Amino acid sequence: MITLLQSPVSSDPEVMGGTLVFKNTRVPAQSLLEYLDDGFSLDEFLENFPSVNRADAVNFLKLAREYT
């Protein structure tokens, strides 16, 4: 189980108005889900958003799957 301290995403009102973003980036976590929904691969997402590391993207997808 991933705890809040280990979470790959964060929300801060000072960063993009509190939008859920990958930690230490300004990349909305929702962007990854939209990329995948549009038929793009995880690799393509990571190529377009190099500030997001693979482990964080994979962990976010695991979290998203748990809560859907």
CSV table of N, CA, C and O in Angstrom, one decimal:
chain,number,residue,atom,x,y,z
A,1,MET,N,0.8,-1.2,0.0
A,1,MET,CA,0.0,0.0,0.0
A,1,MET,C,0.9,1.2,0.0
A,1,MET,O,1.9,1.3,0.7
A,2,ILE,N,0.5,2.2,-0.8
A,2,ILE,CA,1.2,3.5,-0.9
A,2,ILE,C,0.7,4.5,0.1
A,2,ILE,O,-0.5,4.7,0.1
A,3,THR,N,1.5,5.1,0.9
A,3,THR,CA,1.1,6.0,1.9
A,3,THR,C,1.2,7.4,1.3
A,3,THR,O,1.8,7.6,0.2
A,4,LEU,N,0.6,8.4,2.0
A,4,LEU,CA,0.7,9.8,1.5
A,4,LEU,C,2.1,10.3,1.3
A,4,LEU,O,2.4,11.0,0.4
A,5,LEU,N,3.0,9.8,2.2
A,5,LEU,CA,4.4,10.2,2.1
A,5,LEU,C,5.1,9.6,0.9
A,5,LEU,O,6.0,10.2,0.3
A,6,GLN,N,4.6,8.5,0.4
A,6,GLN,CA,5.1,7.8,-0.8
A,6,GLN,C,4.4,8.1,-2.0
A,6,GLN,O,4.7,7.7,-3.1
A,7,SER,N,3.3,8.9,-1.9
A,7,SER,CA,2.4,9.2,-3.0
A,7,SER,C,3.2,9.8,-4.2
A,7,SER,O,4.0,10.7,-4.0
A,8,PRO,N,2.9,9.4,-5.4
A,8,PRO,CA,3.6,10.0,-6.6
A,8,PRO,C,2.9,11.3,-7.0
A,8,PRO,O,3.4,11.9,-7.9
A,9,VAL,N,1.8,11.7,-6.4
A,9,VAL,CA,1.1,12.9,-6.7
A,9,VAL,C,0.9,13.8,-5.5
A,9,VAL,O,1.0,13.3,-4.4
A,10,SER,N,0.7,15.1,-5.8
A,10,SER,CA,0.4,16.0,-4.7
A,10,SER,C,-0.6,17.1,-5.1
A,10,SER,O,-0.7,17.3,-6.3
A,11,SER,N,-1.1,17.8,-4.2
A,11,SER,CA,-2.0,18.9,-4.5
A,11,SER,C,-1.6,20.0,-3.6
A,11,SER,O,-1.5,19.8,-2.4
A,12,ASP,N,-1.4,21.2,-4.2
A,12,ASP,CA,-1.0,22.4,-3.4
A,12,ASP,C,-1.7,23.6,-4.1
A,12,ASP,O,-1.6,23.8,-5.3
A,13,PRO,N,-2.5,24.3,-3.3
A,13,PRO,CA,-3.2,25.5,-3.9
A,13,PRO,C,-2.2,26.5,-4.6
A,13,PRO,O,-2.6,27.2,-5.5
A,14,GLU,N,-0.9,26.4,-4.2
A,14,GLU,CA,0.0,27.3,-4.9
A,14,GLU,C,0.6,26.8,-6.2
A,14,GLU,O,1.3,27.5,-6.9
A,15,VAL,N,0.3,25.5,-6.4
A,15,VAL,CA,0.8,24.9,-7.7
A,15,VAL,C,-0.4,24.5,-8.5
A,15,VAL,O,-1.2,23.6,-8.2
A,16,MET,N,-0.6,25.2,-9.6
A,16,MET,CA,-1.7,25.0,-10.6
A,16,MET,C,-3.0,25.0,-9.9
A,16,MET,O,-3.9,24.1,-10.2
A,17,GLY,N,-3.2,25.8,-9.0
A,17,GLY,CA,-4.5,26.0,-8.3
A,17,GLY,C,-5.0,24.8,-7.5
A,17,GLY,O,-6.2,24.6,-7.3
A,18,GLY,N,-4.1,23.9,-7.1
A,18,GLY,CA,-4.4,22.7,-6.4
A,18,GLY,C,-4.7,21.5,-7.2
A,18,GLY,O,-5.1,20.5,-6.7
A,19,THR,N,-4.5,21.6,-8.5
A,19,THR,CA,-4.7,20.4,-9.4
A,19,THR,C,-3.8,19.3,-8.9
A,19,THR,O,-2.6,19.6,-8.5
A,20,LEU,N,-4.2,18.1,-9.0
A,20,LEU,CA,-3.4,17.0,-8.6
A,20,LEU,C,-2.3,16.8,-9.7
A,20,LEU,O,-2.6,16.6,-10.8
A,21,VAL,N,-1.1,17.0,-9.2
A,21,VAL,CA,0.1,16.9,-10.2
A,21,VAL,C,1.1,15.8,-9.7
A,21,VAL,O,1.1,15.5,-8.5
A,22,PHE,N,1.9,15.4,-10.6
A,22,PHE,CA,3.0,14.5,-10.1
A,22,PHE,C,3.9,15.3,-9.3
A,22,PHE,O,4.2,16.5,-9.6
A,23,LYS,N,4.4,14.7,-8.2
A,23,LYS,CA,5.3,15.4,-7.2
A,23,LYS,C,6.4,16.1,-7.9
A,23,LYS,O,7.0,15.5,-8.8
A,24,ASN,N,6.7,17.3,-7.5
A,24,ASN,CA,7.9,18.1,-8.0
A,24,ASN,C,7.8,18.4,-9.4
A,24,ASN,O,8.8,18.6,-10.1
A,25,THR,N,6.5,18.4,-10.0
A,25,THR,CA,6.3,18.8,-11.4
A,25,THR,C,5.1,19.7,-11.4
A,25,THR,O,4.4,19.9,-10.4
A,26,ARG,N,4.8,20.2,-12.6
A,26,ARG,CA,3.5,20.9,-12.8
A,26,ARG,C,2.7,20.1,-13.8
A,26,ARG,O,1.8,20.6,-14.5
A,27,VAL,N,2.9,18.8,-13.9
A,27,VAL,CA,2.2,17.9,-14.8
A,27,VAL,C,1.0,17.3,-14.1
A,27,VAL,O,1.1,16.5,-13.2
A,28,PRO,N,-0.2,17.7,-14.6
A,28,PRO,CA,-1.4,17.1,-14.0
A,28,PRO,C,-1.5,15.6,-14.1
A,28,PRO,O,-1.2,15.0,-15.2
A,29,ALA,N,-1.8,14.9,-13.0
A,29,ALA,CA,-1.9,13.4,-13.1
A,29,ALA,C,-3.0,13.0,-14.1
A,29,ALA,O,-2.8,12.0,-14.7
A,30,GLN,N,-4.0,13.8,-14.2
A,30,GLN,CA,-5.1,13.5,-15.1
A,30,GLN,C,-4.6,13.4,-16.6
A,30,GLN,O,-5.1,12.6,-17.4
A,31,SER,N,-3.5,14.1,-16.9
A,31,SER,CA,-2.9,14.0,-18.2
A,31,SER,C,-2.5,12.6,-18.6
A,31,SER,O,-2.7,12.2,-19.8
A,32,LEU,N,-1.9,11.9,-17.7
A,32,LEU,CA,-1.5,10.5,-17.9
A,32,LEU,C,-2.7,9.7,-18.3
A,32,LEU,O,-2.7,8.9,-19.3
A,33,LEU,N,-3.8,9.8,-17.5
A,33,LEU,CA,-5.0,9.0,-17.8
A,33,LEU,C,-5.6,9.4,-19.2
A,33,LEU,O,-6.0,8.5,-20.0
A,34,GLU,N,-5.6,10.7,-19.5
A,34,GLU,CA,-6.1,11.1,-20.8
A,34,GLU,C,-5.2,10.6,-22.0
A,34,GLU,O,-5.7,10.2,-23.0
A,35,TYR,N,-3.9,10.6,-21.8
A,35,TYR,CA,-3.0,10.0,-22.8
A,35,TYR,C,-3.3,8.6,-23.1
A,35,TYR,O,-3.4,8.1,-24.2
A,36,LEU,N,-3.5,7.8,-22.0
A,36,LEU,CA,-3.7,6.4,-22.1
A,36,LEU,C,-5.1,6.2,-22.8
A,36,LEU,O,-5.3,5.3,-23.6
A,37,ASP,N,-6.1,7.0,-22.4
A,37,ASP,CA,-7.4,6.9,-23.0
A,37,ASP,C,-7.4,7.2,-24.5
A,37,ASP,O,-8.2,6.6,-25.2
A,38,ASP,N,-6.5,8.0,-24.9
A,38,ASP,CA,-6.4,8.4,-26.3
A,38,ASP,C,-5.6,7.4,-27.1
A,38,ASP,O,-5.3,7.7,-28.3
A,39,GLY,N,-5.1,6.3,-26.5
A,39,GLY,CA,-4.4,5.3,-27.2
A,39,GLY,C,-2.9,5.4,-27.2
A,39,GLY,O,-2.2,4.7,-27.8
A,40,PHE,N,-2.4,6.4,-26.5
A,40,PHE,CA,-0.9,6.6,-26.4
A,40,PHE,C,-0.4,5.6,-25.3
A,40,PHE,O,-1.1,5.2,-24.4
A,41,SER,N,0.9,5.3,-25.4
A,41,SER,CA,1.5,4.4,-24.4
A,41,SER,C,2.1,5.2,-23.3
A,41,SER,O,2.3,6.4,-23.4
A,42,LEU,N,2.4,4.5,-22.2
A,42,LEU,CA,3.1,5.1,-21.1
A,42,LEU,C,4.4,5.7,-21.5
A,42,LEU,O,4.8,6.8,-21.1
A,43,ASP,N,5.2,5.0,-22.4
A,43,ASP,CA,6.4,5.5,-22.9
A,43,ASP,C,6.3,6.8,-23.6
A,43,ASP,O,7.1,7.7,-23.5
A,44,GLU,N,5.2,6.9,-24.4
A,44,GLU,CA,4.9,8.2,-25.2
A,44,GLU,C,4.6,9.3,-24.2
A,44,GLU,O,5.1,10.4,-24.4
A,45,PHE,N,3.9,9.0,-23.2
A,45,PHE,CA,3.6,10.1,-22.1
A,45,PHE,C,4.9,10.5,-21.5
A,45,PHE,O,5.1,11.7,-21.4
A,46,LEU,N,5.7,9.6,-21.1
A,46,LEU,CA,7.0,9.9,-20.4
A,46,LEU,C,7.9,10.7,-21.4
A,46,LEU,O,8.7,11.6,-20.9
A,47,GLU,N,7.9,10.4,-22.7
A,47,GLU,CA,8.7,11.2,-23.6
A,47,GLU,C,8.3,12.6,-23.7
A,47,GLU,O,9.1,13.5,-23.8
A,48,ASN,N,6.9,12.8,-23.6
A,48,ASN,CA,6.4,14.2,-23.7
A,48,ASN,C,6.4,14.9,-22.4
A,48,ASN,O,6.3,16.2,-22.4
A,49,PHE,N,6.6,14.2,-21.3
A,49,PHE,CA,6.6,14.9,-20.0
A,49,PHE,C,7.8,14.3,-19.2
A,49,PHE,O,7.7,13.5,-18.3
A,50,PRO,N,9.1,14.7,-19.6
A,50,PRO,CA,10.3,14.1,-19.0
A,50,PRO,C,10.5,14.4,-17.5
A,50,PRO,O,11.3,13.7,-16.9
A,51,SER,N,9.7,15.4,-17.0
A,51,SER,CA,9.9,15.7,-15.6
A,51,SER,C,9.1,14.6,-14.7
A,51,SER,O,9.4,14.5,-13.5
A,52,VAL,N,8.3,13.8,-15.3
A,52,VAL,CA,7.6,12.7,-14.6
A,52,VAL,C,8.5,11.4,-14.7
A,52,VAL,O,8.8,11.0,-15.8
A,53,ASN,N,8.8,10.8,-13.6
A,53,ASN,CA,9.6,9.6,-13.7
A,53,ASN,C,8.7,8.4,-13.8
A,53,ASN,O,7.5,8.4,-13.4
A,54,ARG,N,9.2,7.3,-14.4
A,54,ARG,CA,8.4,6.1,-14.7
A,54,ARG,C,7.8,5.5,-13.4
A,54,ARG,O,6.6,5.2,-13.4
A,55,ALA,N,8.6,5.5,-12.3
A,55,ALA,CA,8.1,4.8,-11.1
A,55,ALA,C,6.8,5.6,-10.6
A,55,ALA,O,5.9,5.0,-10.1
A,56,ASP,N,6.9,6.9,-10.7
A,56,ASP,CA,5.7,7.7,-10.2
A,56,ASP,C,4.5,7.5,-11.1
A,56,ASP,O,3.4,7.4,-10.6
A,57,ALA,N,4.7,7.4,-12.4
A,57,ALA,CA,3.6,7.2,-13.3
A,57,ALA,C,3.0,5.8,-13.0
A,57,ALA,O,1.8,5.7,-13.0
A,58,VAL,N,3.8,4.8,-12.9
A,58,VAL,CA,3.3,3.4,-12.6
A,58,VAL,C,2.6,3.4,-11.3
A,58,VAL,O,1.5,2.8,-11.2
A,59,ASN,N,3.1,4.0,-10.2
A,59,ASN,CA,2.5,4.0,-8.9
A,59,ASN,C,1.2,4.7,-9.0
A,59,ASN,O,0.2,4.3,-8.3
A,60,PHE,N,1.1,5.8,-9.7
A,60,PHE,CA,-0.1,6.6,-9.9
A,60,PHE,C,-1.2,5.7,-10.5
A,60,PHE,O,-2.4,5.7,-10.1
A,61,LEU,N,-0.8,5.0,-11.6
A,61,LEU,CA,-1.8,4.1,-12.2
A,61,LEU,C,-2.3,3.0,-11.3
A,61,LEU,O,-3.4,2.6,-11.3
A,62,LYS,N,-1.4,2.5,-10.5
A,62,LYS,CA,-1.8,1.5,-9.5
A,62,LYS,C,-2.8,2.1,-8.5
A,62,LYS,O,-3.8,1.4,-8.2
A,63,LEU,N,-2.5,3.3,-8.0
A,63,LEU,CA,-3.5,3.9,-7.1
A,63,LEU,C,-4.8,4.2,-7.8
A,63,LEU,O,-5.9,4.0,-7.2
A,64,ALA,N,-4.8,4.7,-9.0
A,64,ALA,CA,-6.0,5.0,-9.8
A,64,ALA,C,-6.8,3.7,-9.9
A,64,ALA,O,-8.1,3.7,-9.8
A,65,ARG,N,-6.2,2.6,-10.2
A,65,ARG,CA,-6.9,1.3,-10.4
A,65,ARG,C,-7.6,0.9,-9.1
A,65,ARG,O,-8.7,0.4,-9.1
A,66,GLU,N,-6.9,1.1,-7.9
A,66,GLU,CA,-7.4,0.7,-6.6
A,66,GLU,C,-8.7,1.5,-6.3
A,66,GLU,O,-9.6,1.0,-5.6
A,67,TYR,N,-8.8,2.8,-6.8
A,67,TYR,CA,-9.9,3.6,-6.4
A,67,TYR,C,-11.0,3.8,-7.5
A,67,TYR,O,-11.8,4.7,-7.4
A,68,THR,N,-11.0,2.9,-8.5
A,68,THR,CA,-12.0,2.9,-9.5
A,68,THR,C,-12.9,1.7,-9.4
A,68,THR,O,-12.6,0.7,-8.8
